[in-house]
Coordinates of C-alpha atoms and ligand atoms in Angstrom, one line a residue:
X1 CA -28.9 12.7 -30.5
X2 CA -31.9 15.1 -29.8
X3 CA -33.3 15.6 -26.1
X4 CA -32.3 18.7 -24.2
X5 CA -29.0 18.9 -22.0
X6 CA -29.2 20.6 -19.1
X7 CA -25.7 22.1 -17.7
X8 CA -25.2 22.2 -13.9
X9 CA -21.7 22.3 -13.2
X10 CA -20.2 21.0 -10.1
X11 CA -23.5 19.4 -9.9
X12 CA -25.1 22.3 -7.5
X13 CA -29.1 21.5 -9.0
X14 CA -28.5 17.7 -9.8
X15 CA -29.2 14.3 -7.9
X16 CA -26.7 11.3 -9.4
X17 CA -29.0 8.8 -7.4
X18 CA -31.4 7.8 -4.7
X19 CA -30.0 6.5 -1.5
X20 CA -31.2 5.0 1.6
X21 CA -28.0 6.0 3.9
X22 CA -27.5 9.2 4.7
X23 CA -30.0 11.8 4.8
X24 CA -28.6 15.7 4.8
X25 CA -30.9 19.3 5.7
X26 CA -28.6 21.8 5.0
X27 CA -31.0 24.8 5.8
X28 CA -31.6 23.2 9.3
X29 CA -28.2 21.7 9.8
X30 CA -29.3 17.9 10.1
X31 CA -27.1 15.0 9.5
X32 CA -29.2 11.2 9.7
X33 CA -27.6 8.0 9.1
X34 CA -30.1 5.2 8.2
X35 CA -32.8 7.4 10.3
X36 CA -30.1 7.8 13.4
X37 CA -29.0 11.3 14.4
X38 CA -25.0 11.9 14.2
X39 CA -25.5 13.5 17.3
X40 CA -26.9 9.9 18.9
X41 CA -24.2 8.2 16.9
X42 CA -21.1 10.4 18.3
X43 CA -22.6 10.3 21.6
X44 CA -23.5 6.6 22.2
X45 CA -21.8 4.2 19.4
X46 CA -18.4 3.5 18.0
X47 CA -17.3 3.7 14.8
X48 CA -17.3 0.1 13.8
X49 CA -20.9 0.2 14.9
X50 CA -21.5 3.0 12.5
X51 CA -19.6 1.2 9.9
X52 CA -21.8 -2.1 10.4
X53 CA -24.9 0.4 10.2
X54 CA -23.8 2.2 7.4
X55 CA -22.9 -0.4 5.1
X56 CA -25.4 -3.4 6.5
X57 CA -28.5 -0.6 6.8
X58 CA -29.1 -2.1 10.6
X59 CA -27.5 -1.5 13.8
X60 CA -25.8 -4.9 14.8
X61 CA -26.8 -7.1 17.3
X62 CA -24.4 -8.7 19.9
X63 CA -24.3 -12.0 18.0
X64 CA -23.8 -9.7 14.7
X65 CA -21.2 -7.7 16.5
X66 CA -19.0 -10.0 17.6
X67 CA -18.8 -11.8 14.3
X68 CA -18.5 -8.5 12.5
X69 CA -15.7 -7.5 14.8
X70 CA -13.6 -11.1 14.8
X71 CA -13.5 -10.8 10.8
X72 CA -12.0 -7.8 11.0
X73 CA -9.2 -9.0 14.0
X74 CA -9.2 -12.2 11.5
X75 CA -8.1 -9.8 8.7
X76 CA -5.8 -7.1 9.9
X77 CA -2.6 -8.5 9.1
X78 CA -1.1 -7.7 5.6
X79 CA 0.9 -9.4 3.4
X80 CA 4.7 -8.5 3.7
X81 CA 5.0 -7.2 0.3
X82 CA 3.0 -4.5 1.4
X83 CA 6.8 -3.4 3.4
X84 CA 8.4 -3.7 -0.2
X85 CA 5.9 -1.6 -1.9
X86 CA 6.7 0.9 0.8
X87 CA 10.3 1.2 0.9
X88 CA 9.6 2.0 -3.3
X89 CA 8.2 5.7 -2.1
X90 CA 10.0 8.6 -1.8
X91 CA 10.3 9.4 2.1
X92 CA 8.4 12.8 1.0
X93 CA 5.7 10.7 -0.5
X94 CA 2.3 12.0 0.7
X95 CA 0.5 10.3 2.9
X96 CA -2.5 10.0 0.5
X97 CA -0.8 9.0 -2.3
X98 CA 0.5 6.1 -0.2
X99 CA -3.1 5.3 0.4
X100 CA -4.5 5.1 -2.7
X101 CA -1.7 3.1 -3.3
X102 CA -2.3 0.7 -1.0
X103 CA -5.8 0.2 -1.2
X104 CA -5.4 -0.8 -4.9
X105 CA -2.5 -3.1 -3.8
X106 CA -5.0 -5.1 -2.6
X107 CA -6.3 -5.9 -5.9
X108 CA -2.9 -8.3 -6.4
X109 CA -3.4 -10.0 -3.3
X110 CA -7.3 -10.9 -3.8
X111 CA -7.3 -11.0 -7.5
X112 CA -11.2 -12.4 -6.8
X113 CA -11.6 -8.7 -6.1
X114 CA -12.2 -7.8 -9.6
X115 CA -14.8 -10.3 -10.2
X116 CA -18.0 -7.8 -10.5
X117 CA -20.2 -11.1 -10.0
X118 CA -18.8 -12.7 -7.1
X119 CA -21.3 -13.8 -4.5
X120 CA -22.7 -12.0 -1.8
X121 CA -20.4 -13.2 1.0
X122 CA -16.8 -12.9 -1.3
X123 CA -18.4 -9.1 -1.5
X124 CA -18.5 -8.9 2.7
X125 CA -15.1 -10.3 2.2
X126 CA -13.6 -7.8 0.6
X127 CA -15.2 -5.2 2.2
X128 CA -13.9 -6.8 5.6
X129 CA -10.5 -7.1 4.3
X130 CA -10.6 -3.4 3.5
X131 CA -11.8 -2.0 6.8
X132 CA -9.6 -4.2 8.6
X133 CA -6.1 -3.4 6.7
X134 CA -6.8 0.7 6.5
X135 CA -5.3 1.1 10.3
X136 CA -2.2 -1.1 9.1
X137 CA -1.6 0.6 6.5
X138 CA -2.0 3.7 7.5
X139 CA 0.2 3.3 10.7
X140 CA 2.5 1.9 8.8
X141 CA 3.4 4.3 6.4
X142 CA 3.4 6.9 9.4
X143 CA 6.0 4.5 10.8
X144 CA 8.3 4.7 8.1
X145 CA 7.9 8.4 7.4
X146 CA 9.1 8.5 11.2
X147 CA 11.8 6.0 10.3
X148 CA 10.2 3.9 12.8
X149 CA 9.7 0.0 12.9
X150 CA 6.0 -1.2 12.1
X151 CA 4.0 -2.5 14.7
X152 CA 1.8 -5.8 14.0
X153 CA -2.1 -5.7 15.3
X154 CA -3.0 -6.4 18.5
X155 CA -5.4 -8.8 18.3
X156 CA -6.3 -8.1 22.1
X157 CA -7.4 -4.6 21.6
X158 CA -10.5 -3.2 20.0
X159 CA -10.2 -1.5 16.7
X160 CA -9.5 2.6 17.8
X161 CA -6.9 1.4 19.8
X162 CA -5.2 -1.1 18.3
X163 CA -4.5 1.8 15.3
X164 CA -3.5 3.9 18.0
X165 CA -1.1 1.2 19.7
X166 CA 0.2 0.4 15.8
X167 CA 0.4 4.2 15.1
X168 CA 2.1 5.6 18.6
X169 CA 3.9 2.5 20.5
X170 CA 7.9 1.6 19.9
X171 CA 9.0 -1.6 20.8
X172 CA 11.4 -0.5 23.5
X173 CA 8.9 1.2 25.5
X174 CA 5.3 -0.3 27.4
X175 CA 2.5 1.7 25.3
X176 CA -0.2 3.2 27.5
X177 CA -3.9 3.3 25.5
X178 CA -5.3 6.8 26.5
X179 CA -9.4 6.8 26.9
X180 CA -9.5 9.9 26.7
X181 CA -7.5 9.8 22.9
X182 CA -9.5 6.7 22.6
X183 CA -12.7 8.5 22.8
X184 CA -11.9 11.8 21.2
X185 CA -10.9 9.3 17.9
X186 CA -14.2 7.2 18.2
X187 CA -15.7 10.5 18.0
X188 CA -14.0 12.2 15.0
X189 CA -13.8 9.3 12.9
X190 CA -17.9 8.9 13.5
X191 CA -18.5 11.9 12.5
X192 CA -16.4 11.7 9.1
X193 CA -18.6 8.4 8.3
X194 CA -21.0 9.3 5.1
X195 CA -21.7 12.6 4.3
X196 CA -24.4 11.6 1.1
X197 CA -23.2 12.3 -2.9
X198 CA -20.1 15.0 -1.9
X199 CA -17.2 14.9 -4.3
X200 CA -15.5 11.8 -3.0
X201 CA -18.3 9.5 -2.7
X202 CA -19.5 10.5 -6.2
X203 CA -16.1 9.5 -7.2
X204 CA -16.0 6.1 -6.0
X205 CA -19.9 5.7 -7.3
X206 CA -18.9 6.2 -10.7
X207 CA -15.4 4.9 -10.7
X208 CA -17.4 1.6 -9.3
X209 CA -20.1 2.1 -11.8
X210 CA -17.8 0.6 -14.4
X211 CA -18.1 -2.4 -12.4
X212 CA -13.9 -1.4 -11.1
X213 CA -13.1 -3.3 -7.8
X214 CA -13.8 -1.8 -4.6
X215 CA -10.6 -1.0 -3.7
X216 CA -10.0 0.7 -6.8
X217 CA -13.1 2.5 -6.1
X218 CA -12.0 3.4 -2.8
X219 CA -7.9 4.4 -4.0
X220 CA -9.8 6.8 -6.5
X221 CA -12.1 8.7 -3.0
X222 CA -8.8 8.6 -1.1
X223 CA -7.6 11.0 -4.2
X224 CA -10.4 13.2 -4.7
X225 CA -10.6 13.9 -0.9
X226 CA -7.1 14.7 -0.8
X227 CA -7.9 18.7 -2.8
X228 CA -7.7 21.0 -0.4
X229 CA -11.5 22.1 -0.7
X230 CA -12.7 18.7 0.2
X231 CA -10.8 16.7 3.0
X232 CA -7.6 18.7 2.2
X233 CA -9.4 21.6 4.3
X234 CA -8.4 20.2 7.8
X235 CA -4.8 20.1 6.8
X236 CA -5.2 23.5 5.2
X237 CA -7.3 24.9 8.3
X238 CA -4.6 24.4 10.6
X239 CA -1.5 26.0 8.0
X240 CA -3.9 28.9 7.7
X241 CA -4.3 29.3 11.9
X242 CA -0.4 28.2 12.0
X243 CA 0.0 31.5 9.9
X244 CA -2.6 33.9 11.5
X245 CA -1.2 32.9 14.7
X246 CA 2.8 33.8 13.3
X247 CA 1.3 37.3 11.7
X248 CA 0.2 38.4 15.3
X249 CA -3.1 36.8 15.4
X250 CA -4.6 39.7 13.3
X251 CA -7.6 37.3 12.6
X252 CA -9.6 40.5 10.8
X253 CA -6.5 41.0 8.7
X254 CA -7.2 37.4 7.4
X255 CA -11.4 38.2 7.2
X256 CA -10.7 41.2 4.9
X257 CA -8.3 39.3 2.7
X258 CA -10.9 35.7 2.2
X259 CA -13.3 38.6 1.0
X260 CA -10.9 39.7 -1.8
X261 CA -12.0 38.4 -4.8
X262 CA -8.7 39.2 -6.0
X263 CA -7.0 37.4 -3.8
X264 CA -7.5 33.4 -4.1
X265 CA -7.0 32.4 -0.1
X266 CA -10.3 31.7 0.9
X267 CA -11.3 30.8 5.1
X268 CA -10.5 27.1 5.3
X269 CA -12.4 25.1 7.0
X270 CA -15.5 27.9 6.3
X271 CA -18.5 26.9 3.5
X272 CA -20.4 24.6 2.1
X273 CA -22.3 23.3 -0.6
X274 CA -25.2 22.1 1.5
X275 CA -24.8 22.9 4.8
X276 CA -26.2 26.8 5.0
X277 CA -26.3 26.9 8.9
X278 CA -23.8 25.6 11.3
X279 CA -21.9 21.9 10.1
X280 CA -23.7 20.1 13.2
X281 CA -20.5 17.9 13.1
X282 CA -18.8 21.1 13.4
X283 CA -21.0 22.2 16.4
X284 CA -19.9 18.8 17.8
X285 CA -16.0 18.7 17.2
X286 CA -15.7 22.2 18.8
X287 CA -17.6 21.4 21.8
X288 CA -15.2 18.5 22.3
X289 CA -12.5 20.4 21.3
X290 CA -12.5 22.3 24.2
X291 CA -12.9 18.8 26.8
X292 CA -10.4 16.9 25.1
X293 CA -7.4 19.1 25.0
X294 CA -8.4 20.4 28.8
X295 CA -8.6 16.2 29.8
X296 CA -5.1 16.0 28.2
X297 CA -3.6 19.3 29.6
X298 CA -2.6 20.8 26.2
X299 CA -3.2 24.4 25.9
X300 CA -3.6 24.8 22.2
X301 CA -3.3 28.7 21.3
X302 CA -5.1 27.9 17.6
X303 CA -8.0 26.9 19.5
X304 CA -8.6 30.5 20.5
X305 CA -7.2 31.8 17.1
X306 CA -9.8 29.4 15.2
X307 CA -12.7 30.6 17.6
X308 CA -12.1 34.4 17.4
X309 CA -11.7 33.9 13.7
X310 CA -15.4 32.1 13.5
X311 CA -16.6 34.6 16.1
X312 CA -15.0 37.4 13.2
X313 CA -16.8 36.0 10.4
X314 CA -19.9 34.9 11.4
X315 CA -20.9 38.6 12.2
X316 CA -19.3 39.6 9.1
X317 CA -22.0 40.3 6.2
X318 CA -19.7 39.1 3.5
X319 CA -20.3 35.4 5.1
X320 CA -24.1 36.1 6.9
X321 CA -25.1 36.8 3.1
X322 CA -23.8 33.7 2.0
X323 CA -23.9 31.3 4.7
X324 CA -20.7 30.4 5.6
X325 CA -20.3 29.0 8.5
X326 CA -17.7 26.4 10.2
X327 CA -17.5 22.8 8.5
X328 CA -16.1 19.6 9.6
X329 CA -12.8 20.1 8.6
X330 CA -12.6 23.6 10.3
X331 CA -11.9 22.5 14.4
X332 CA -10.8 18.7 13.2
X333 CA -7.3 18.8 12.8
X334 CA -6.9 20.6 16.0
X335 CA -7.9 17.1 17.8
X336 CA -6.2 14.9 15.7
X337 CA -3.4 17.3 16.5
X338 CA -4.0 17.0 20.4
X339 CA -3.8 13.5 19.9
X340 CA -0.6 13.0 18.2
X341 CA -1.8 12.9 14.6
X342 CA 0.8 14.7 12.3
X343 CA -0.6 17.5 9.9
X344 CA 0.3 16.0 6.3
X345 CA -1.8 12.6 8.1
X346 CA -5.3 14.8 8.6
X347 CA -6.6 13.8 5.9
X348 CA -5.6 10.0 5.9
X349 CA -7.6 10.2 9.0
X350 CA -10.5 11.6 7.6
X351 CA -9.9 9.1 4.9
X352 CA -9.9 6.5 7.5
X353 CA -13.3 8.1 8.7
X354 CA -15.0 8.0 5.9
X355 CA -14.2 4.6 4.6
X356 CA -17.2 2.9 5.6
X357 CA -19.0 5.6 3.8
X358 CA -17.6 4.8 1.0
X359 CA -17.9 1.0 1.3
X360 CA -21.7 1.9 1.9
X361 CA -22.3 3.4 -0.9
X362 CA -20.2 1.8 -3.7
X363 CA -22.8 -1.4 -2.1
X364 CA -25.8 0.3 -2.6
X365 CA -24.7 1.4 -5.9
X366 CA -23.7 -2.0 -7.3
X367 CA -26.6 -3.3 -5.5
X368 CA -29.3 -1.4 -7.4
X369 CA -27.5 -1.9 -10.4
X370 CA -27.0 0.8 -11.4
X371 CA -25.9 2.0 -15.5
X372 CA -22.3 3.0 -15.8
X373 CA -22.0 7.0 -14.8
X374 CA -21.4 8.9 -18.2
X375 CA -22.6 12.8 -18.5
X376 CA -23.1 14.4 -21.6
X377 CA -21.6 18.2 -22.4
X378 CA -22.6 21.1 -24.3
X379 CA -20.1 21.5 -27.3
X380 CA -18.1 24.8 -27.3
X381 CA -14.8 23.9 -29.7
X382 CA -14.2 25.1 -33.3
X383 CA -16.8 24.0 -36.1
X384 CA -15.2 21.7 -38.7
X385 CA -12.0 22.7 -40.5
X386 CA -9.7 20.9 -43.0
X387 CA -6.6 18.5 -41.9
X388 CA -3.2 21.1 -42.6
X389 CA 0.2 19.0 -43.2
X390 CA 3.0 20.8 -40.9
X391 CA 5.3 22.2 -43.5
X392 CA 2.1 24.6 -44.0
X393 CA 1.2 25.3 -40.5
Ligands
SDX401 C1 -15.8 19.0 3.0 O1 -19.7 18.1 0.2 C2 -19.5 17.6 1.3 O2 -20.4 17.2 2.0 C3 -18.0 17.8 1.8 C4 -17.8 17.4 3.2 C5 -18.0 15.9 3.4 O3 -18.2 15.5 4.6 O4 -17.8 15.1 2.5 O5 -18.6 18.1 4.1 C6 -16.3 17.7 3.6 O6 -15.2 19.0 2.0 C7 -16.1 20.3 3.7 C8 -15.6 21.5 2.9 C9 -14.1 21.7 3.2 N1 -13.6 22.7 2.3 C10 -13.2 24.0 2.8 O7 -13.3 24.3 3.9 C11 -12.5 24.9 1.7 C12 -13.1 26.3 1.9 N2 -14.6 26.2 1.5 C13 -14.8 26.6 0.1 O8 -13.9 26.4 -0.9 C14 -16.3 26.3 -0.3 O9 -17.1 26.8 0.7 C15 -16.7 24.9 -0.6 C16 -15.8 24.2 -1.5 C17 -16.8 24.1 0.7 C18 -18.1 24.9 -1.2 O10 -18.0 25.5 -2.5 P1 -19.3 25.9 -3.4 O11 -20.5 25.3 -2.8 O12 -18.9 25.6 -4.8 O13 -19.4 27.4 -3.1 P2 -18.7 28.6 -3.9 O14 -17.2 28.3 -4.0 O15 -19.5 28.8 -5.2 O16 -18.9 29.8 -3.0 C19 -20.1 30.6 -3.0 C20 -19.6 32.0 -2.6 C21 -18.5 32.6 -3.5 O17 -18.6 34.0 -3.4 P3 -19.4 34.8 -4.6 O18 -18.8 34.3 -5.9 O19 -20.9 34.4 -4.4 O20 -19.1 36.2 -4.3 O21 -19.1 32.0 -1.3 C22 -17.7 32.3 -1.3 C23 -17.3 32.2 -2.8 O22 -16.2 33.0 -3.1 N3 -17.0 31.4 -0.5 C24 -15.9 31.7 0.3 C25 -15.6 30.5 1.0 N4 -16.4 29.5 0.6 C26 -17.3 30.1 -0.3 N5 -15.3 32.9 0.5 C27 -14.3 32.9 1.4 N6 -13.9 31.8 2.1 C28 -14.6 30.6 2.0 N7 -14.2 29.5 2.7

């Protein structure tokens, strides 16, 4: 075929679309959502808000609210199979693997799913079904690495914490909802909502550009966002503190060594590929940081490791010259830590974050109609040679 091909990979000079969701300034450090800050967002909605806003394109009304929020109470149970598909993992089975799991599960038990022309409200359907099983799911499969019964929704609580109740409560003792947790979740899980066309999102774009359900759409973000440069980082952030903090603390010892080029352990939690100035949902997460774990009481010494180590580097030149500074995933996991969320679950939870994201933009995707996702590649292989049979190989 003639016509010039242009090579850019890991996409670093290429646009795969044109959205109306999220809007990113990575010199300035701005993060929009349909034209609302994400620091008005983390400060005065909730995530299901954001999730309505995200994937609908308006913030709700009351009347839009309500009915938004009673589909998803109306939707949270899942089918018991669901129990039987989990004893079939190894009790080591990662959390994310579990998830992707799941989420194409649901394929089997809403076959309509996979019709790419279903109507408009079968679509809000399945997108409702998806939002509202995720916290099932995933408490579940925290329940039985705990070897620990599964709790049923709670119809009577609101979305955060009812996940919280299904994750945390035991059926022998009275479960008390924390505000404080409540509110540091809301938070976090806001401010993983959409982050425009990074590696997960592209992923369910162009797994759903083949006109795949959504939830197999969404089972293939769960396992991009799983490598620890993407959403693996927050798991990864806190091993790397876990093991500055066991080697003395020697934060410059670690500094020197993610400058090595020939040593492969890079700062997690530090870089990005847009963001040249400070994350401004890290900015956020580490002004919390501090609040939430002094509201609970829990003196966290990887808080001071993680802000020494930032203070470290961000007078380094090695990471002035190429703007590095702290990402989402660098001070996240030390919350979801505080709050009782196991390390290997991190990333379910940004997973959990990010969902309507997702939703959002697998909708907007299918909506424009967009032409199946297939890049071309420049050809560097052997020119032809002749077919040898074995015997003269
Ligand atoms: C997320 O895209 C998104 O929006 C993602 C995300 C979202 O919300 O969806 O924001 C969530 O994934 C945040 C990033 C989490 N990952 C990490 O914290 C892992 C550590 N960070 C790096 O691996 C890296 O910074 C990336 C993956 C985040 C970005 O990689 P790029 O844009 O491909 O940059 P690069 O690897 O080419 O690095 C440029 C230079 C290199 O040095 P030189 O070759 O120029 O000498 O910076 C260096 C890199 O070696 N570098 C680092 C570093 N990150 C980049 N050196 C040490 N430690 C680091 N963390």
């Amino acid at each position: 075929e003639s016509g010039l091909i242009t090579l850019d990979k890991g996409f670093k000079n290429t646009g795969s679309t044109t959205s109306d969701i999220t809007f990113l300034d990575g010199e300035k450090g701005i993060l929009k959502h349909r034209g609302y800050s994400i620091e008005d967002l983390a400060e005065n909605s909730s995530y299901l808000e954001v999730a309505y806003l995200l994937i609908y394109g308006e913030l709700p009304t009351q009347e839009e609210f309500s009915n938004f929020k009673a589909g998803i109470k109306e939707n949270q149970l899942v089918h018991e199979e669901i129990k039987t598909i989990l004893s079939g993992f190894p009790s080591k089975a990662h959390p994310m693997g579990v998830l992707s799991s799941l989420a194409t599960s649901l394929t089997a038990f809403y076959p309509e799913s996979l019709d790419p022309n279903r109507s408009k409200n079968k679509v809000n359907l399945t997108i409702l079904r998806l939002l509202a099983k995720i916290p099932t799911f995933v408490s579940w499969s925290y329940t039985k690495r705990m070897g620990l019964p599964h709790n049923y929704p709670d119809n009577s609580l609101d979305y955060v914490p009812n996940f919280l109740k299904m994750m945390f409560s035991v059926p022998t003792e009275q479960y008390e909802i924390d505000p404080v947790v409540v509110d540091a979740l809301q938070k976090l899980l806001i401010l993983h909502a959409d982050h425009e066309q990074n590696c997960s999102t592209s992923t369910v774009r162009i797994v759903g550009s083949s006109q795949a359900s959504l939830y197999a759409s969404i089972a293939s973000g769960v396992s991009a966002l799983w490598g620890p440069l993407h959403g693996g980082a927050n798991q990864a952030v806190i091993q790397m503190l876990e093991s500055i903090k066991a080697d003395g603390g020697d934060v410059n010892k670690y500094v020197q060594k993610a400058k090595d080029k020939d040593d492969p352990f890079r700062l997690m939690g530090f870089g990005h590929r847009v963001y040249k100035n400070f994350d401004p949902r890290a900015r956020i997460i580490k002004k919390n940081a501090d609040e939430i774990l002094s509201r609970l009481g829990i003196e966290d010494p990887v808080l001071e490791i993680a802000k020494k180590l930032e203070e470290v580097a961000l007078k380094d030149d090695y990471f002035v010259e190429r703007k590095l500074f702290p990402n989402v995933d660098f001070y996240s996991g030390i919350i979801f830590r505080a709050i009782g969320i196991p390390t290997e679950m991190f990333t379910v939870m940004f997973s959990i974050g990010r969902l309507p994201g997702w939703i959002a933009q697998w909708k907007e995707m299918r909506e424009h109609k967009e032409p199946i996702g297939r890049p071309r590649q420049i050809y560097t292989g052997n020119p032809e040679r002749p077919y040898i049979p074995i015997e003269e190989r």
